[in-house]
């Protein structure tokens, strides 16, 4: 049986994801140890990679809380991100270097899948002809996988390089543009031909998947026939959030249809009127408190029922 934990992206809201994980692991201690694949995007990718080094859920949660103000530090004068990225990634790099050092993906103790997006993909051998383009990227560390030589630090920076928020990292940007909820990508990986760790051999009946969200704010747009231009769509980062939440909802629908009772999603919504932007460090305490109030009993019951 392949057991997958997938972590959504969400910037500072990764505190919510990590706290939910900590609570679930306290209620079901074998949760992370029994997982055969950890998948993540952006902040969720950092959570997955950190767990794969052997960090405990509590240590990962504390990392998210402590590093937030350093990572989302606008003091370098970006003018709100209009002409350059809102933040440099110095604080993020410093935080991640302390976690991963020079560790490669191949050195991790767990199988991982981390999403990103390659802005300049070019592999003539794979494509069969010259075809320079942009392309979705999923970093993995299965045996014989070429990504095993990649530094975990670089992968963590690449998956979290959110457009307008952080600089492009070695030609990659945040995986949230294609898989903010990486559940379906993780499912595809375990259904692929067997390589290394226990595989599902094309049978979704041999897969259990727990998906953890990063919190949803009740937002909507009440324009029904507006002819919006670029400024309307990019203001307040709305188009980025629409894309991220949209692809997350699609992945949730697909996993629920394919896996049915072998799939569980825990993705709480914030109370009406409460919004938490991806970089809102002023909400760190709120996120921690809110995460402690989320009802996790159904998820724990599911873990017990499926024999995780």
Coordinates of C-alpha atoms in Angstrom, one line a residue:
X1 CA 0.0 0.0 0.0
X2 CA 1.4 3.4 -1.0
X3 CA 0.7 6.1 1.5
X4 CA 1.0 9.7 0.3
X5 CA 0.8 13.0 2.2
X6 CA 0.5 16.1 -0.1
X7 CA 0.9 19.6 1.1
X8 CA -0.6 22.7 -0.6
X9 CA 1.4 25.9 -1.2
X10 CA 0.3 29.0 0.6
X11 CA 3.2 31.2 1.6
X12 CA 2.9 32.3 5.3
X13 CA -0.2 30.1 5.5
X14 CA 2.1 27.1 5.5
X15 CA 2.0 27.7 9.3
X16 CA -1.6 26.4 9.2
X17 CA -0.6 23.4 7.1
X18 CA 2.4 22.5 9.4
X19 CA 0.3 22.9 12.5
X20 CA -2.4 20.7 11.2
X21 CA 0.3 18.1 10.4
X22 CA 1.7 18.4 13.9
X23 CA -1.7 17.8 15.5
X24 CA -2.5 14.9 13.2
X25 CA 0.9 13.3 14.0
X26 CA 0.3 13.7 17.7
X27 CA -3.0 11.9 17.4
X28 CA -1.7 9.3 14.9
X29 CA 2.1 9.0 15.6
X30 CA 2.8 6.7 12.7
X31 CA 1.5 9.3 10.2
X32 CA 4.8 10.5 8.8
X33 CA 6.8 7.4 9.4
X34 CA 4.4 5.2 7.4
X35 CA 4.2 7.6 4.5
X36 CA 5.9 6.4 1.4
X37 CA 5.7 9.7 -0.5
X38 CA 5.7 13.3 0.6
X39 CA 4.6 15.8 -2.0
X40 CA 4.5 19.5 -1.8
X41 CA 4.3 22.8 -3.6
X42 CA 5.9 26.1 -2.5
X43 CA 5.6 26.3 1.3
X44 CA 4.2 22.8 1.1
X45 CA 7.2 21.7 -0.8
X46 CA 9.5 23.1 1.9
X47 CA 7.4 21.2 4.5
X48 CA 7.7 17.9 2.5
X49 CA 11.5 18.3 1.9
X50 CA 12.0 19.2 5.6
X51 CA 10.1 16.1 6.8
X52 CA 12.1 14.0 4.3
X53 CA 15.4 15.1 6.1
X54 CA 14.0 13.5 9.3
X55 CA 12.7 16.7 10.9
X56 CA 9.7 16.1 13.2
X57 CA 6.3 17.7 12.4
X58 CA 6.8 19.9 15.5
X59 CA 10.2 21.1 14.3
X60 CA 8.8 21.9 10.9
X61 CA 5.9 23.8 12.4
X62 CA 8.3 25.9 14.5
X63 CA 10.5 26.5 11.5
X64 CA 7.5 28.0 9.6
X65 CA 6.5 30.2 12.6
X66 CA 10.1 31.5 13.3
X67 CA 11.2 32.1 9.8
X68 CA 8.1 34.0 8.5
X69 CA 9.2 37.5 9.4
X70 CA 12.7 36.9 8.0
X71 CA 11.4 35.5 4.7
X72 CA 8.7 38.1 4.1
X73 CA 10.9 41.2 4.8
X74 CA 10.1 44.1 2.5
X75 CA 12.8 46.3 3.9
X76 CA 14.9 46.2 0.7
X77 CA 12.7 48.7 -1.0
X78 CA 10.8 46.9 -3.8
X79 CA 8.1 49.5 -4.0
X80 CA 5.4 46.9 -3.4
X81 CA 6.6 44.5 -6.1
X82 CA 5.5 46.7 -9.0
X83 CA 9.0 46.9 -10.7
X84 CA 10.9 44.1 -9.1
X85 CA 10.0 41.1 -6.9
X86 CA 8.4 42.2 -3.6
X87 CA 11.0 40.4 -1.6
X88 CA 14.5 39.2 -2.2
X89 CA 15.1 35.6 -1.2
X90 CA 18.0 36.2 1.1
X91 CA 16.0 35.4 4.3
X92 CA 14.5 32.4 2.6
X93 CA 17.9 31.1 1.4
X94 CA 19.4 31.6 4.9
X95 CA 16.5 29.7 6.5
X96 CA 16.7 26.8 4.0
X97 CA 20.4 26.6 4.1
X98 CA 20.2 25.9 7.8
X99 CA 17.8 23.1 7.2
X100 CA 19.3 21.4 4.1
X101 CA 22.9 22.5 3.9
X102 CA 24.5 20.7 1.0
X103 CA 22.1 17.8 1.0
X104 CA 20.9 16.4 -2.3
X105 CA 17.5 15.0 -3.1
X106 CA 19.1 11.6 -3.3
X107 CA 20.2 11.9 0.3
X108 CA 16.7 12.4 1.7
X109 CA 15.3 9.6 3.8
X110 CA 11.9 9.7 2.1
X111 CA 10.6 9.8 -1.4
X112 CA 9.5 13.3 -2.4
X113 CA 7.7 15.0 -5.3
X114 CA 8.0 18.8 -5.4
X115 CA 6.4 20.9 -8.1
X116 CA 7.9 23.9 -9.9
X117 CA 7.8 25.5 -13.3
X118 CA 10.7 25.6 -15.8
X119 CA 10.7 28.9 -17.7
X120 CA 13.3 27.7 -20.3
X121 CA 13.0 23.9 -20.9
X122 CA 15.1 22.4 -23.6
X123 CA 15.9 18.7 -23.9
X124 CA 16.3 17.7 -27.5
X125 CA 16.8 14.0 -26.6
X126 CA 13.6 13.9 -24.7
X127 CA 11.6 15.9 -27.1
X128 CA 13.0 14.3 -30.2
X129 CA 13.8 17.6 -31.7
X130 CA 14.7 21.1 -30.7
X131 CA 11.8 22.5 -28.8
X132 CA 12.7 25.3 -26.4
X133 CA 9.7 26.2 -24.2
X134 CA 8.4 26.5 -20.7
X135 CA 7.2 23.4 -19.0
X136 CA 5.9 22.0 -15.7
X137 CA 8.5 20.4 -13.5
X138 CA 8.2 17.8 -10.8
X139 CA 11.4 17.2 -8.9
X140 CA 11.6 13.6 -7.6
X141 CA 14.2 11.4 -6.0
X142 CA 13.3 7.9 -7.0
X143 CA 16.2 5.5 -7.7
X144 CA 18.0 6.3 -10.9
X145 CA 16.1 9.6 -11.2
X146 CA 18.3 12.4 -12.6
X147 CA 16.9 14.8 -10.1
X148 CA 18.6 13.0 -7.2
X149 CA 21.7 15.1 -7.7
X150 CA 19.8 18.3 -7.3
X151 CA 20.4 20.2 -4.0
X152 CA 17.4 20.2 -1.7
X153 CA 18.1 23.9 -1.1
X154 CA 17.7 24.7 -4.8
X155 CA 14.6 22.7 -5.2
X156 CA 13.0 24.4 -2.1
X157 CA 13.9 27.8 -3.5
X158 CA 12.5 26.9 -6.9
X159 CA 9.2 25.6 -5.7
X160 CA 8.6 28.7 -3.7
X161 CA 9.7 31.4 -6.2
X162 CA 6.2 32.9 -6.4
X163 CA 5.9 35.4 -9.3
X164 CA 5.9 39.0 -8.0
X165 CA 6.8 37.8 -4.5
X166 CA 10.3 36.3 -5.0
X167 CA 13.0 36.3 -7.7
X168 CA 13.1 33.5 -10.3
X169 CA 15.4 30.8 -9.1
X170 CA 17.8 29.2 -11.6
X171 CA 15.1 29.5 -14.3
X172 CA 12.3 28.1 -12.1
X173 CA 9.2 29.7 -10.5
X174 CA 6.7 28.6 -7.9
X175 CA 4.9 25.3 -8.6
X176 CA 1.7 26.9 -7.5
X177 CA 1.1 28.1 -11.1
X178 CA 0.5 24.5 -12.2
X179 CA -0.1 22.4 -9.0
X180 CA -0.7 24.3 -5.9
X181 CA -2.4 21.2 -4.6
X182 CA 0.1 18.5 -5.7
X183 CA -2.2 15.5 -4.9
X184 CA -2.9 14.5 -8.5
X185 CA 0.8 14.7 -9.4
X186 CA 1.7 12.5 -6.5
X187 CA -1.0 10.1 -7.4
X188 CA 0.4 9.9 -11.0
X189 CA 3.8 9.2 -9.6
X190 CA 2.7 6.2 -7.5
X191 CA 0.6 4.8 -10.3
X192 CA 3.6 4.8 -12.7
X193 CA 5.7 1.7 -13.4
X194 CA 7.4 0.5 -10.1
X195 CA 10.7 2.1 -9.3
X196 CA 12.3 1.6 -5.9
X197 CA 9.9 2.1 -3.1
X198 CA 6.5 0.2 -2.9
X199 CA 4.4 1.2 -5.9
X200 CA 0.7 1.0 -6.8
X201 CA 1.4 -0.8 -10.1
X202 CA -1.3 1.2 -11.9
X203 CA -4.0 0.2 -9.3
X204 CA -5.4 3.2 -7.3
X205 CA -6.9 0.7 -4.9
X206 CA -3.4 0.3 -3.5
X207 CA -3.1 4.1 -2.7
X208 CA -4.0 6.1 0.4
X209 CA -3.7 9.9 0.0
X210 CA -4.0 12.5 2.7
X211 CA -4.1 16.1 1.4
X212 CA -3.5 19.1 3.6
X213 CA -4.5 22.6 2.5
X214 CA -3.2 25.9 3.7
X215 CA -6.5 27.7 4.4
X216 CA -9.0 29.3 2.1
X217 CA -10.4 32.8 2.4
X218 CA -14.0 33.6 1.3
X219 CA -13.4 35.8 -1.7
X220 CA -15.4 36.5 -4.8
X221 CA -15.7 38.9 -7.7
X222 CA -19.2 40.2 -8.4
X223 CA -18.5 41.6 -11.8
X224 CA -20.5 39.6 -14.4
X225 CA -19.6 41.4 -17.6
X226 CA -16.6 43.5 -16.9
X227 CA -14.0 44.1 -19.6
X228 CA -11.0 44.0 -17.3
X229 CA -7.4 44.7 -18.4
X230 CA -4.1 43.7 -17.0
X231 CA -4.2 46.1 -14.0
X232 CA -7.6 44.9 -12.9
X233 CA -6.5 41.3 -12.9
X234 CA -3.2 41.7 -11.2
X235 CA -4.3 44.1 -8.5
X236 CA -3.9 42.7 -5.0
X237 CA -2.5 39.5 -6.5
X238 CA -6.0 38.3 -7.4
X239 CA -5.1 36.5 -10.6
X240 CA -2.3 34.5 -8.7
X241 CA -4.7 33.5 -6.0
X242 CA -7.4 32.5 -8.5
X243 CA -5.0 30.3 -10.3
X244 CA -3.6 28.7 -7.1
X245 CA -7.0 28.0 -5.6
X246 CA -8.5 26.9 -9.0
X247 CA -5.9 24.2 -9.6
X248 CA -6.1 23.1 -6.0
X249 CA -9.9 22.6 -6.4
X250 CA -9.4 20.6 -9.6
X251 CA -6.9 18.3 -7.9
X252 CA -9.3 17.7 -5.0
X253 CA -12.1 16.8 -7.4
X254 CA -9.9 14.4 -9.4
X255 CA -8.5 12.6 -6.3
X256 CA -11.9 12.3 -4.8
X257 CA -13.3 10.7 -8.0
X258 CA -10.3 8.3 -8.5
X259 CA -9.6 7.3 -4.9
X260 CA -13.0 7.7 -3.2
X261 CA -12.7 6.6 0.4
X262 CA -9.0 6.1 0.1
X263 CA -8.6 9.9 -0.1
X264 CA -8.9 12.5 2.6
X265 CA -8.6 16.3 2.3
X266 CA -8.2 18.6 5.2
X267 CA -8.5 22.1 3.9
X268 CA -10.2 24.5 6.4
X269 CA -11.7 27.8 5.4
X270 CA -11.1 30.9 7.4
X271 CA -14.2 32.6 8.9
X272 CA -16.2 34.9 6.6
X273 CA -14.5 38.3 6.5
X274 CA -11.1 36.9 7.5
X275 CA -8.4 36.9 4.8
X276 CA -4.8 35.9 5.1
X277 CA -2.6 37.0 2.2
X278 CA 0.4 34.8 1.2
X279 CA 2.8 37.2 2.9
X280 CA 0.8 38.5 5.8
X281 CA 3.2 38.0 8.6
X282 CA 0.9 40.0 10.9
X283 CA -1.4 37.0 10.9
X284 CA 1.2 34.5 12.2
X285 CA -0.3 34.3 15.7
X286 CA -3.8 34.1 14.2
X287 CA -2.8 31.2 11.9
X288 CA -1.3 29.3 14.8
X289 CA -4.4 29.9 16.9
X290 CA -6.8 29.1 14.1
X291 CA -5.0 25.9 13.3
X292 CA -5.4 24.7 16.8
X293 CA -9.2 25.2 16.6
X294 CA -9.7 23.3 13.3
X295 CA -11.6 20.0 13.8
X296 CA -9.3 17.2 12.9
X297 CA -11.3 14.3 14.4
X298 CA -12.7 13.2 11.0
X299 CA -9.2 13.0 9.5
X300 CA -7.9 11.0 12.5
X301 CA -10.9 8.7 12.2
X302 CA -10.1 8.2 8.5
X303 CA -6.4 7.4 9.3
X304 CA -7.6 4.7 11.8
X305 CA -10.3 3.4 9.5
X306 CA -8.0 2.9 6.5
X307 CA -5.2 1.4 8.6
X308 CA -2.6 4.1 7.8

